[in-house]
Each structure stands twice: as C-alpha cells, then as structure tokens.
Tab-separated table of C-alpha atoms in Angstrom:
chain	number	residue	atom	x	y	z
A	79	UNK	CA	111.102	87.242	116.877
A	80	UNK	CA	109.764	88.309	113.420
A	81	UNK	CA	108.530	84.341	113.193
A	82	UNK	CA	106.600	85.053	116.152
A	83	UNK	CA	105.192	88.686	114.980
A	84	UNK	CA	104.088	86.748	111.648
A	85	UNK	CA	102.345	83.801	113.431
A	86	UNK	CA	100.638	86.309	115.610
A	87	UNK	CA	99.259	88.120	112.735
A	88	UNK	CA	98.077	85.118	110.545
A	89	UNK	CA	96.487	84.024	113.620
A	90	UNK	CA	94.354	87.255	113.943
A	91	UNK	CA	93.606	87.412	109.810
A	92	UNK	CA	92.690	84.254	109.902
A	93	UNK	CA	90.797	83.586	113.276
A	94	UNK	CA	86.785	82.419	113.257
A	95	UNK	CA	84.611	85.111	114.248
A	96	UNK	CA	83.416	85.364	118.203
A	97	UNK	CA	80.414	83.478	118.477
A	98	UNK	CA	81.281	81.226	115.932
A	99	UNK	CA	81.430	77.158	117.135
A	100	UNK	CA	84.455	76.796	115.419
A	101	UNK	CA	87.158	73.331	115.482
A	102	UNK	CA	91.048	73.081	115.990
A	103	UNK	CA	92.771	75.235	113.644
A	104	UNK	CA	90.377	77.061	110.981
A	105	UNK	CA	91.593	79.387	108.930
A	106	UNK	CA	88.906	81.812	107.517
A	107	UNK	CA	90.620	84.509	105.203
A	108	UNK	CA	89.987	88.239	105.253
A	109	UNK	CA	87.988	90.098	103.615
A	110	UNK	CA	84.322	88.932	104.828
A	111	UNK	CA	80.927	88.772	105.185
A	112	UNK	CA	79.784	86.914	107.685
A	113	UNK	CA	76.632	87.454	109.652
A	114	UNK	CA	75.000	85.803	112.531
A	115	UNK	CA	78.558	83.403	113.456
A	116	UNK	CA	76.322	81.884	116.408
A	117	UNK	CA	74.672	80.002	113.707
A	118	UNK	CA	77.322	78.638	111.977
A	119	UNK	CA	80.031	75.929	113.060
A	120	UNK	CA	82.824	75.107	111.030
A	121	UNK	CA	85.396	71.682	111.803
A	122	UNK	CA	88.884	70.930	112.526
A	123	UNK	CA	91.174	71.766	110.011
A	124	UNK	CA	88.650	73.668	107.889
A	125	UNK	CA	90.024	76.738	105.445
A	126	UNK	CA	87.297	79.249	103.926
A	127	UNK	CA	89.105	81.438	101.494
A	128	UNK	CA	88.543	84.933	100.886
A	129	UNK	CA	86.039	87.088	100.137
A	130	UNK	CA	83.531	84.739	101.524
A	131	UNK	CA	79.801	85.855	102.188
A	132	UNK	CA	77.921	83.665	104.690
A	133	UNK	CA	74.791	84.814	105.780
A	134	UNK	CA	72.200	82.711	108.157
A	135	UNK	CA	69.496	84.860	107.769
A	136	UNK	CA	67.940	85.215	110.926
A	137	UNK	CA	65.590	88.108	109.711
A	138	UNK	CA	63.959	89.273	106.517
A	139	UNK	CA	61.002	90.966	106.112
A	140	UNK	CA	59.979	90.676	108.982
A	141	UNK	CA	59.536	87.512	109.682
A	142	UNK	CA	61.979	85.706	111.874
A	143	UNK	CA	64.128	82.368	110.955
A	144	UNK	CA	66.263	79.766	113.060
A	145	UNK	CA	69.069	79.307	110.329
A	146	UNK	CA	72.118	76.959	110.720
A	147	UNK	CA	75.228	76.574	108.645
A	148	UNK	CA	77.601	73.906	109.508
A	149	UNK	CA	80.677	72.758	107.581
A	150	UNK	CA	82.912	69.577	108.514
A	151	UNK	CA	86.180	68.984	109.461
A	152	UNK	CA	88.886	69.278	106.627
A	153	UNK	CA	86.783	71.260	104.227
A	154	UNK	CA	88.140	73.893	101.850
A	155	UNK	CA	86.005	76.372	100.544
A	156	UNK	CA	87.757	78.868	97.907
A	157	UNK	CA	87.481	82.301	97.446
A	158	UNK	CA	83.994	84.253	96.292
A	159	UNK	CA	81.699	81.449	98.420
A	160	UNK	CA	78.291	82.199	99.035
A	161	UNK	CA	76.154	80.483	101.388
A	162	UNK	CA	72.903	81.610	102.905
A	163	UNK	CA	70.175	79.725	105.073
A	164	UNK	CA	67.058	80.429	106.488
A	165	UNK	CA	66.709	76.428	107.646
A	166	UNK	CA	69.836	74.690	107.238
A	167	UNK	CA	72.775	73.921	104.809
A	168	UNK	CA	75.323	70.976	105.835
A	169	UNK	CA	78.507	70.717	103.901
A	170	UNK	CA	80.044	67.199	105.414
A	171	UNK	CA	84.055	66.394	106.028
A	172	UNK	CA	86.355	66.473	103.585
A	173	UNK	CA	84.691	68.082	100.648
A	174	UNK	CA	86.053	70.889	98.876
A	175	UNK	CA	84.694	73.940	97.142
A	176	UNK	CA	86.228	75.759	94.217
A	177	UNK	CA	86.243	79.513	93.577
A	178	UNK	CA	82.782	81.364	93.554
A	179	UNK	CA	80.414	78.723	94.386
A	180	UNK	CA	76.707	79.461	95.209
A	181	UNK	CA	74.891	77.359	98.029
A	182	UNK	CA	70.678	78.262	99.231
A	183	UNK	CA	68.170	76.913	100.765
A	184	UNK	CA	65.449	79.350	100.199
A	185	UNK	CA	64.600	82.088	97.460
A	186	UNK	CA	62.629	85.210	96.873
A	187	UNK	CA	58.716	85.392	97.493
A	188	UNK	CA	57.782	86.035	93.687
A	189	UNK	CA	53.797	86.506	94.180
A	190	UNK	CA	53.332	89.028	91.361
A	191	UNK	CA	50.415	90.863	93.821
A	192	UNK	CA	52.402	90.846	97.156
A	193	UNK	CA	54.261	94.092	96.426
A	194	UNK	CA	58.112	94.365	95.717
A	195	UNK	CA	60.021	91.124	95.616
A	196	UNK	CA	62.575	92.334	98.261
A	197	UNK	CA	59.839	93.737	100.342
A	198	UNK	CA	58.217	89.708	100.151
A	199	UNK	CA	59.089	87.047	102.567
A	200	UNK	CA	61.845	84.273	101.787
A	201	UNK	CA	60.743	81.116	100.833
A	202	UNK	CA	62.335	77.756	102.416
A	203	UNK	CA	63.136	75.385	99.171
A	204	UNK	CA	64.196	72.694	101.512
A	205	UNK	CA	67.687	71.834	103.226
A	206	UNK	CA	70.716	71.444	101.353
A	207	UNK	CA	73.390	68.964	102.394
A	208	UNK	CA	77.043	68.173	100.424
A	209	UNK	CA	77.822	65.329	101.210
A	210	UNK	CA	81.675	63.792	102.427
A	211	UNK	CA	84.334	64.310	100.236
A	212	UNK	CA	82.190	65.610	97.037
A	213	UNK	CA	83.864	68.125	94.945
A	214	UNK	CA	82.497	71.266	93.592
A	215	UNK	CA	83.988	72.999	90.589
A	216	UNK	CA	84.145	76.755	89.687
A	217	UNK	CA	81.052	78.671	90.293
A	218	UNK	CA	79.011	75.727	90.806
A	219	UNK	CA	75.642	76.794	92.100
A	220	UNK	CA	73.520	74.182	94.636
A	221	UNK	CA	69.862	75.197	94.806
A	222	UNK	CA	67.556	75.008	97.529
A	223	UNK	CA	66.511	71.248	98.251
A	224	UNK	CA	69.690	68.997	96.961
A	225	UNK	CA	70.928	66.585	98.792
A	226	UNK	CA	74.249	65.142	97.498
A	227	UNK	CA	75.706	61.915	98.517
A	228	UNK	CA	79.049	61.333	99.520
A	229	UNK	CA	81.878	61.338	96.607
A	230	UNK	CA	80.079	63.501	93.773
A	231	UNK	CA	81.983	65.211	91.707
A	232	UNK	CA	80.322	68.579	90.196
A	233	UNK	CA	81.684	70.396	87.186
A	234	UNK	CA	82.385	73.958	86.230
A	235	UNK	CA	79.890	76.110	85.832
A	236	UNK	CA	76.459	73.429	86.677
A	237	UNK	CA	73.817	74.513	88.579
A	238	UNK	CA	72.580	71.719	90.706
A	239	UNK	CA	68.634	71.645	91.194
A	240	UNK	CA	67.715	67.734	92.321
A	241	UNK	CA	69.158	65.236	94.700
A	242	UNK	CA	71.739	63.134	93.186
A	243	UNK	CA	73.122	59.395	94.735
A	244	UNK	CA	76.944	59.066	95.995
A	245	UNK	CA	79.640	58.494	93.651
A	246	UNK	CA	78.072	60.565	91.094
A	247	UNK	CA	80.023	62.983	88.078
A	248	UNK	CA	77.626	65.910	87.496
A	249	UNK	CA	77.780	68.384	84.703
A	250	UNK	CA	75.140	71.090	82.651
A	251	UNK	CA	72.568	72.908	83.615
A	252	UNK	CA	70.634	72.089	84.774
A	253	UNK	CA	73.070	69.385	85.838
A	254	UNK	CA	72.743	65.865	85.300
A	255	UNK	CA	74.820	62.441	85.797
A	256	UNK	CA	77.362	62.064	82.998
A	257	UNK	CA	79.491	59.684	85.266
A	258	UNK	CA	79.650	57.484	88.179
A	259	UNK	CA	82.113	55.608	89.735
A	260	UNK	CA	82.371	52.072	89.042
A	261	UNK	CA	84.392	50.140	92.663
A	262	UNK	CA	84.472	47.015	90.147
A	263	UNK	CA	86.764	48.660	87.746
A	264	UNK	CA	88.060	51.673	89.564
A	265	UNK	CA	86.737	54.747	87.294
A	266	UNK	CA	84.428	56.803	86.698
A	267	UNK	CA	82.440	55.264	83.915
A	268	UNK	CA	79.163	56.589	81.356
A	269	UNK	CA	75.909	55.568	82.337
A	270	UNK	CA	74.661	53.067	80.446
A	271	UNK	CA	71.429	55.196	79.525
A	272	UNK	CA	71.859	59.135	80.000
A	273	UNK	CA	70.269	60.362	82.835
C-alpha cells in the first residue's frame, strides 16, 4: 500500500502541466515556472529537473507572438533551465542539459529613444535548435539564432552566439571549436587551424 501512496504522489510532482503536448512518461520536477504549456511539447521519456523556468512568450508589450518550445524524446534538462521563445526553440532527442543553462531566441528592444527597455518590444534573433544528442555543460548559455548540429559537445560556462557543424567540442566565450570528432580515429581531436 505505501508503494502505491508513493507512486501516486511522484506521479502528481512530477506530471506535465494540462495543456501541455507531452510523450509517455515525462517527469518534470517541482518547483516551476512554466507559462503558456499549450506551446510547448516535450517527448517520451523526457526529465526536466527542478526549478525550471519556461516561458513561450505569447505577449509582451503589447504586441502579440506565436511561440513554440519543443523538446525530444529522452532529453534531460537539469535543474535552474531557462528557456524562452517568442518564435521557436527545438531541443532534438537525446541531448542533455546540465544545471542552469540559458536558451533565447529573442532579446530586449534597446533603441536608446523608444522609452524604457522593458516597456520596448522583444526582438526575434532567429530560431534556436540543439541538435540530437549534443551536450550542454553547466550554465551554458545559447543565444538567439544558433543552430547546433547533432553530437556537439558545449563546455562549462560558454556562451554560444553562431551556428556550429555536428560533431563539434565548444568552449569560451564567446565559444568557439576547440575539438571535433574524428570517425577515422575515434576521438575528439584539435583542429588543425583554431577556429
């Protein structure tokens, strides 16, 4: 009986949100903030730890957005996330997300005559999209218009502000390719010329 009282209850701490398109068995940890669930889907198998803020922003100053968040199947996202859209972010299968990582596709209107930055409409930088199975170390921050192909690895502390090719090691900021896996020799080897 007490197995079945503590299934119950991880169940309910851990359930999607109503609204939320949401796979076969995602676990989303309490506390959160999560606004606007009809715009976000999340995959089978998913876990988004807690603490998590994840905000489509359908509204802002009023003017009026068609966001969409969607994560893949077998993703984990650690605790302290951020994510906000007023287009779209994609985070594809398999990728994982450490602790207190920052993804946006859009920033602050900055227009020094246009009255009080929060007051100012938010500007689309272009999508954002992880892509499968990259990995994204501790408070790794993906600005608006990256595009990562499949397999990159990004390290502690980078903040990501250009598109980088699959099978890429990323580190600095801004970041930059220090490695990239080599399928010839099976590791992740130095460019030959930084880039």
């Amino acid at each position: 009986m007490i197995a079945n009282v503590k299934a119950a209850l991880r169940r309910h701490l851990h359930r999607p949100l109503s609204g939320m398109l949401a796979g076969q068995d995602v676990r989303i940890d309490r506390p959160h903030r999560i606004s606007a669930p009809q715009c976000i889907s999340v995959g089978d198998r998913s876990w988004i730890g807690a603490d998590a803020l994840i905000t489509p922003i359908v509204e802002y100053a009023g003017q009026r957005y068609s966001p969409r968040i969607s994560i893949g199947r077998d993703v984990y996202i650690g605790p302290h996330v951020y994510l906000a859209a007023i287009h779209s972010v994609i985070i594809e299968d398999e990728c994982v997300l450490s602790e207190q990582v920052y993804i946006n596709d859009c920033s602050h209107g900055l227009h020094p005559d246009a009255g009080p930055i929060m007051a100012q409409p938010l500007l689309h930088g272009g999508d954002v999209r992880i892509g499968k199975g990259c990995f994204l170390g501790y408070r790794v921050a993906i600005l608006p218009g990256v595009e990562l192909g499949p397999h990159c690895v990004v390290g502690i502390n980078s903040v990501v502000t250009k598109s980088f090719p699959a099978y890429s090691m990323l580190a600095g900021s801004p970041a930059r390719i220090v490695k990239q896996w080599s399928a010839a020799e099976q590791a992740w080897l130095a460019p030959a010329q930084p880039m």
